[in-house]
Tab-separated table of C-alpha atoms in Angstrom:
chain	number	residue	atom	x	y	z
A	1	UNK	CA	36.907	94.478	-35.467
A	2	UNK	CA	37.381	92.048	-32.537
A	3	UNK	CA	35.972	88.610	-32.144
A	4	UNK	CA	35.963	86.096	-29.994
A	5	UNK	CA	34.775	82.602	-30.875
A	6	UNK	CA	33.763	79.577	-28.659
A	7	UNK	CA	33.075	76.627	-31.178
A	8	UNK	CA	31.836	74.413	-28.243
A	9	UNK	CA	28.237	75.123	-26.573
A	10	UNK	CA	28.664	72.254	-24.572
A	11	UNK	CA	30.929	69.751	-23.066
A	12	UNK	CA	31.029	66.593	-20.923
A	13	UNK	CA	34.501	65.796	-18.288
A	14	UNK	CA	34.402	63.493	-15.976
A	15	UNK	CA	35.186	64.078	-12.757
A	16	UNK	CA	38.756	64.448	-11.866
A	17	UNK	CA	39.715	64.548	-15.550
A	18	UNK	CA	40.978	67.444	-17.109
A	19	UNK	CA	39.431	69.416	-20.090
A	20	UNK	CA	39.787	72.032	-22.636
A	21	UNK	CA	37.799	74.440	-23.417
A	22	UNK	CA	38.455	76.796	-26.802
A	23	UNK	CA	38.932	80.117	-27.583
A	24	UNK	CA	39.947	81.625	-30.715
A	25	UNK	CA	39.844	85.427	-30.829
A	26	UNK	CA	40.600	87.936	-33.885
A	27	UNK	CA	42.365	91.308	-33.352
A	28	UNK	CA	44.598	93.678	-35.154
A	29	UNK	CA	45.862	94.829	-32.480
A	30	UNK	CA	49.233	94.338	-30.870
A	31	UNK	CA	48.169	95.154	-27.198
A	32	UNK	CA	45.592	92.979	-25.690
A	33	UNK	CA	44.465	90.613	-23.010
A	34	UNK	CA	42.382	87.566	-22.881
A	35	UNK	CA	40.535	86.483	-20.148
A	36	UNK	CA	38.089	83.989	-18.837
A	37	UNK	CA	35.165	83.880	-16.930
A	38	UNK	CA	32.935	80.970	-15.065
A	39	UNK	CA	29.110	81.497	-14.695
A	40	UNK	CA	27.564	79.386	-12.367
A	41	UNK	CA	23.469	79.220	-12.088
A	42	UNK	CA	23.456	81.819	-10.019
A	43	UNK	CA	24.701	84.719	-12.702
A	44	UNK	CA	27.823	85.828	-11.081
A	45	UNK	CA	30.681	86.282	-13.191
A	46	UNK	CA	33.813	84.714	-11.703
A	47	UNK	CA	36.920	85.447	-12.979
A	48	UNK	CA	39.356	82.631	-13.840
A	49	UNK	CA	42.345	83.744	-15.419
A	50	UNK	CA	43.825	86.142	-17.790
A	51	UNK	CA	46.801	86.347	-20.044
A	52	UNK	CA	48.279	88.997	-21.872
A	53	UNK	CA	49.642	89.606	-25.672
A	54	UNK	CA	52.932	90.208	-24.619
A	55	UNK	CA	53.567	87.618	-21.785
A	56	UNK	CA	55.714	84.447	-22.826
A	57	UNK	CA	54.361	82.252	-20.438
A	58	UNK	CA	51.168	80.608	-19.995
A	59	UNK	CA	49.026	81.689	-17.427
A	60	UNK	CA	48.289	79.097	-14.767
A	61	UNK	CA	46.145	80.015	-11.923
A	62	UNK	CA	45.424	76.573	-9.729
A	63	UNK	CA	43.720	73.982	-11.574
A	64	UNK	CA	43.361	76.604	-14.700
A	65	UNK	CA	46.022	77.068	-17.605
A	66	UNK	CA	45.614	79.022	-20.569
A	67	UNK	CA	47.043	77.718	-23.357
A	68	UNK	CA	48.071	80.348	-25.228
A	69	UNK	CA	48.772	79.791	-28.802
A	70	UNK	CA	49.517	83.687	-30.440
A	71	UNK	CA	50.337	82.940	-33.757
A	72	UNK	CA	46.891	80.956	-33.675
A	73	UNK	CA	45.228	83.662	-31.900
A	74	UNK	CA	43.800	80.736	-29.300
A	75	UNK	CA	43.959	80.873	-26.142
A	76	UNK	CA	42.220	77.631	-24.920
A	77	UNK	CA	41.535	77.394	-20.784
A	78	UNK	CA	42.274	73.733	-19.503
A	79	UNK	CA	41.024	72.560	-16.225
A	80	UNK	CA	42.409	69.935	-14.509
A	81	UNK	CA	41.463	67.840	-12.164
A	82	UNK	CA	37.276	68.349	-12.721
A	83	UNK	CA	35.225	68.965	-9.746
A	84	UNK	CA	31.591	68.946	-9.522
A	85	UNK	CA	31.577	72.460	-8.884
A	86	UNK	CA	33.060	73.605	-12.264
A	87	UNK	CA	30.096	72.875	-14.133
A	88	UNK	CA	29.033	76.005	-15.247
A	89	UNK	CA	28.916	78.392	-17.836
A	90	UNK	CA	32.381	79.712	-19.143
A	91	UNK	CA	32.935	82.795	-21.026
A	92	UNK	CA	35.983	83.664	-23.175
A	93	UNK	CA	36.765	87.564	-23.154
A	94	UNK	CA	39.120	90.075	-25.261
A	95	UNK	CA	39.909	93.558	-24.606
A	96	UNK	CA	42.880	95.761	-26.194
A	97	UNK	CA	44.522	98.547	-24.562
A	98	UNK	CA	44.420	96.516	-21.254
A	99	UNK	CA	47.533	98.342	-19.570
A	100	UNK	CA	46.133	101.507	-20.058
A	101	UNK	CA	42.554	100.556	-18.800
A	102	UNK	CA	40.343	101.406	-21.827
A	103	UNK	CA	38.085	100.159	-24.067
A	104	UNK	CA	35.604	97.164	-23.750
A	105	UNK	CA	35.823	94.289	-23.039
A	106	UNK	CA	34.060	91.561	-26.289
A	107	UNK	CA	32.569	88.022	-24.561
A	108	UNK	CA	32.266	84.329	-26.857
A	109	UNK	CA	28.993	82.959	-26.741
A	110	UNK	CA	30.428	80.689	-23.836
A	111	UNK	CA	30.857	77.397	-23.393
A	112	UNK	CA	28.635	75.116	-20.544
A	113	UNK	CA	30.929	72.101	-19.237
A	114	UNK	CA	28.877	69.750	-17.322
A	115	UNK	CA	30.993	67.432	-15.082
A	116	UNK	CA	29.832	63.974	-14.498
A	117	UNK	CA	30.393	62.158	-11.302
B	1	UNK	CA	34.079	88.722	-0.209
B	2	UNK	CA	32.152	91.048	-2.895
B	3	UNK	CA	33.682	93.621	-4.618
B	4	UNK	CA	30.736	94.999	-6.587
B	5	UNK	CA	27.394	95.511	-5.049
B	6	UNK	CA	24.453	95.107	-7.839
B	7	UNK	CA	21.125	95.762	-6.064
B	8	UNK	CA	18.255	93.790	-6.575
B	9	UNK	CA	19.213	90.447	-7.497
B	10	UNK	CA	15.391	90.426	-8.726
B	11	UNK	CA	12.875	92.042	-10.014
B	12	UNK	CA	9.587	91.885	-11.454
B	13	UNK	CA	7.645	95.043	-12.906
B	14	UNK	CA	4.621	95.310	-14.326
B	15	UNK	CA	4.728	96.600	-18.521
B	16	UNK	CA	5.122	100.847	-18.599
B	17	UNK	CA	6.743	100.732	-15.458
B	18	UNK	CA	10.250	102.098	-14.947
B	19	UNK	CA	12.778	100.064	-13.033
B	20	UNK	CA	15.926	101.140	-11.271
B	21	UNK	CA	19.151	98.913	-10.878
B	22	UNK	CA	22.020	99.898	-8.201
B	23	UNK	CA	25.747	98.815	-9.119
B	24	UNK	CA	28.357	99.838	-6.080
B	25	UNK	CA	31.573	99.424	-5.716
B	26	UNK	CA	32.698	98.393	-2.694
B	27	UNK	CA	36.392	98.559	-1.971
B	28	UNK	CA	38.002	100.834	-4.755
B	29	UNK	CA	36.675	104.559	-6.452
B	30	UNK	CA	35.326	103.878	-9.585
B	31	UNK	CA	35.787	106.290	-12.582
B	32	UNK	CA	34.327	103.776	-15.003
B	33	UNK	CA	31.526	101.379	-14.683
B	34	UNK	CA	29.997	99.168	-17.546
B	35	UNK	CA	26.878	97.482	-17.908
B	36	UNK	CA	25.570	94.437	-19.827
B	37	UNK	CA	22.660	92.725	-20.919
B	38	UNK	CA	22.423	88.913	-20.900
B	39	UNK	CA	19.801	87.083	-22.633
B	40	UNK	CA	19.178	83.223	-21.672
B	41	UNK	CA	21.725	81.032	-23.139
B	42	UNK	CA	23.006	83.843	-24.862
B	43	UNK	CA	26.663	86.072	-24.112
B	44	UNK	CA	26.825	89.337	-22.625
B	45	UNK	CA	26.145	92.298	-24.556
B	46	UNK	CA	27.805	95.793	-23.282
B	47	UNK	CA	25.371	98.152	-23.705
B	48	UNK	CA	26.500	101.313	-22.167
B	49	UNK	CA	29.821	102.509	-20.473
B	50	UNK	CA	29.137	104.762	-16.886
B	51	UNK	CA	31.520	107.510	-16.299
B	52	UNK	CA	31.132	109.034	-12.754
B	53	UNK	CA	30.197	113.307	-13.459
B	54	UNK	CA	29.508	112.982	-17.116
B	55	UNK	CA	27.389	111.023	-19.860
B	56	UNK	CA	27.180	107.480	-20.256
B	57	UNK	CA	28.386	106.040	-23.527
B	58	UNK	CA	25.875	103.927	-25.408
B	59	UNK	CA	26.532	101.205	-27.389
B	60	UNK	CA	24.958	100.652	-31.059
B	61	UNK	CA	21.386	100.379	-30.701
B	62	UNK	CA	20.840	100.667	-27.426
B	63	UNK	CA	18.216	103.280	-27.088
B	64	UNK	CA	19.673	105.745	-24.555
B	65	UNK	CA	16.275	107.378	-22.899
B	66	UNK	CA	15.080	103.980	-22.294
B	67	UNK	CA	18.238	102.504	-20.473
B	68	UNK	CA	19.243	105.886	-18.386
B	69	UNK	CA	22.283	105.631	-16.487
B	70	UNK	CA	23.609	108.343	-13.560
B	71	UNK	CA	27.223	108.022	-12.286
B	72	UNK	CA	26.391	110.541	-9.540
B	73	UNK	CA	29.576	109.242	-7.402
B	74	UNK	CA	32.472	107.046	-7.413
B	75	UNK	CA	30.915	104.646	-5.912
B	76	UNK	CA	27.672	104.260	-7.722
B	77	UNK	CA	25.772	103.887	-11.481
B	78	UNK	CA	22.432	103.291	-11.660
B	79	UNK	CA	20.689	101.707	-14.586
B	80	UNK	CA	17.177	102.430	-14.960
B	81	UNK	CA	15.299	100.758	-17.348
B	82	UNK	CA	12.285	102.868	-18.117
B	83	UNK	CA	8.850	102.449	-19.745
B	84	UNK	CA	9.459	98.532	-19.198
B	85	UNK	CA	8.344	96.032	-21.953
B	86	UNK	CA	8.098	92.582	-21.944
B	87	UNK	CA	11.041	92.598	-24.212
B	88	UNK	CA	13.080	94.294	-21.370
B	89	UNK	CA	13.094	90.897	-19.563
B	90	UNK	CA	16.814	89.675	-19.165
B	91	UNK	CA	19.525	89.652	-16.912
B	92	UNK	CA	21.661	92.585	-16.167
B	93	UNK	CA	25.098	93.159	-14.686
B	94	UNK	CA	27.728	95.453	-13.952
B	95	UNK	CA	31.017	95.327	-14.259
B	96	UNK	CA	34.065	97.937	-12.373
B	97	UNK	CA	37.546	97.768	-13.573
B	98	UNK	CA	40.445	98.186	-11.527
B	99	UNK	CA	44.465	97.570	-12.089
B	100	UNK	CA	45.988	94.584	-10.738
B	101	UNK	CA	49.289	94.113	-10.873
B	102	UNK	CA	49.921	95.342	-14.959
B	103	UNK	CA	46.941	94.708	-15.890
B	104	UNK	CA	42.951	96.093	-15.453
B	105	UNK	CA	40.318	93.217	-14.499
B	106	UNK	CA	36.500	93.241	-14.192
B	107	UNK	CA	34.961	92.917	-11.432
B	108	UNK	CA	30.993	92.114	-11.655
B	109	UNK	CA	28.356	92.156	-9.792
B	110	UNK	CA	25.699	89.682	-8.984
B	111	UNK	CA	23.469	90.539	-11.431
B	112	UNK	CA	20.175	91.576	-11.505
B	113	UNK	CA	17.098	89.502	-13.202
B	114	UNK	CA	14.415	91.890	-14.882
B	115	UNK	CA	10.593	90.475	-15.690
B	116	UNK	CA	8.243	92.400	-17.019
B	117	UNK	CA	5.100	91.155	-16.977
């Protein structure tokens, strides 16, 4: 069965600091992607990044990284540079067969990063 | 700009009323919609997967004659909750999924936020 665990319900950056939110997921299988999401007050989900079980690199998309970490089945999202506009919820998502376009997609209970001027 | 249309952002219903929720997509066809139930503080739940010209697929416990859901096009699902409780109140959003580059992402809409009073 998948899972998806986000240990943190909350976390304080300061601005222009960088930060790391967690992610550990649990799959058996070989194919999947992770991805992340940012949900501001107003309910949209944004996505962030996403990185798959087969790439070697990190993903990096702007200020957002994904520190991958497959043996440890983490794959942590790191924000740099903080900005009063990140605070927001952010969600941590799994889903296998992602090439192919199937199956559903599992969410953490999120994580809500406050960033303090 | 938007990619998925979720129509309205709000509602309010009185209880034993039925409520219907639009979810368009608005640059790409469709095959496969999804929708999701968020509870305050709480992560999104899937609760049924839209195919366009057949049967939605229901989740575990998600009673599928109160949550009815019509794929009529490639273009549009429609959620309606029916027989509203107070119960029913949460937030409720669509996702489409589309390839990009090697991989499929979610695209969501806005959301839609359902009292019943």
């Amino acid at each position: 069965a998948q899972k998806i665990t986000q240990t943190q319900p909350g976390m304080f950056v300061q601005e222009k600091e960088a930060v790391t939110l967690d992610c550990t997921y649990d799959t058996s299988d070989q194919s999947y992607g992770l991805f992340w999401y940012k949900q501001p007050s107003s309910g949209e989900m944004i996505f962030l990044i996403y990185q798959g079980s087969y790439d070697e690199q990190n993903a990096t998309e702007g200020r957002y990284s994904l520190n991958f970490q497959k043996a440890r089945k983490s794959a942590n999202l790191v924000i740099s540079a903080s900005q009063l506009g990140d605070s927001a919820m952010y969600f941590c998502a799994m889903r296998e067969g992602v090439k192919t376009g199937g199956f559903k997609t599992i969410f953490g209970a999120g994580t809500r990063l406050f960033v303090k001027a | 700009g938007a990619v998925v249309s979720q129509h309205p952002s709000r509602v309010i219903c009185k209880s034993g009323t039925s409520v219907k929720i639009e979810c368009r997509s608005l640059d790409f066809q469709a095959t496969t919609m999804f929708w999701y139930r968020q509870f305050p503080k709480q992560s999104l739940m899937l609760m049924a997967t839209s195919n366009e010209g057949s049967k939605a697929t229901y989740e575990q416990g998600v009673e599928k004659d109160k949550f009815l859901i019509n794929h009529a096009s490639l273009t549009l699902s429609t959620l309606t909750v029916t027989s509203a409780h107070p119960e029913d109140s949460s937030f409720y959003i669509c996702s489409v999924r589309t390839v990009v580059g090697v991989y499929t992402e979610a695209f969501f809409g806005q959301g839609t936020r359902l009292t019943v009073v």
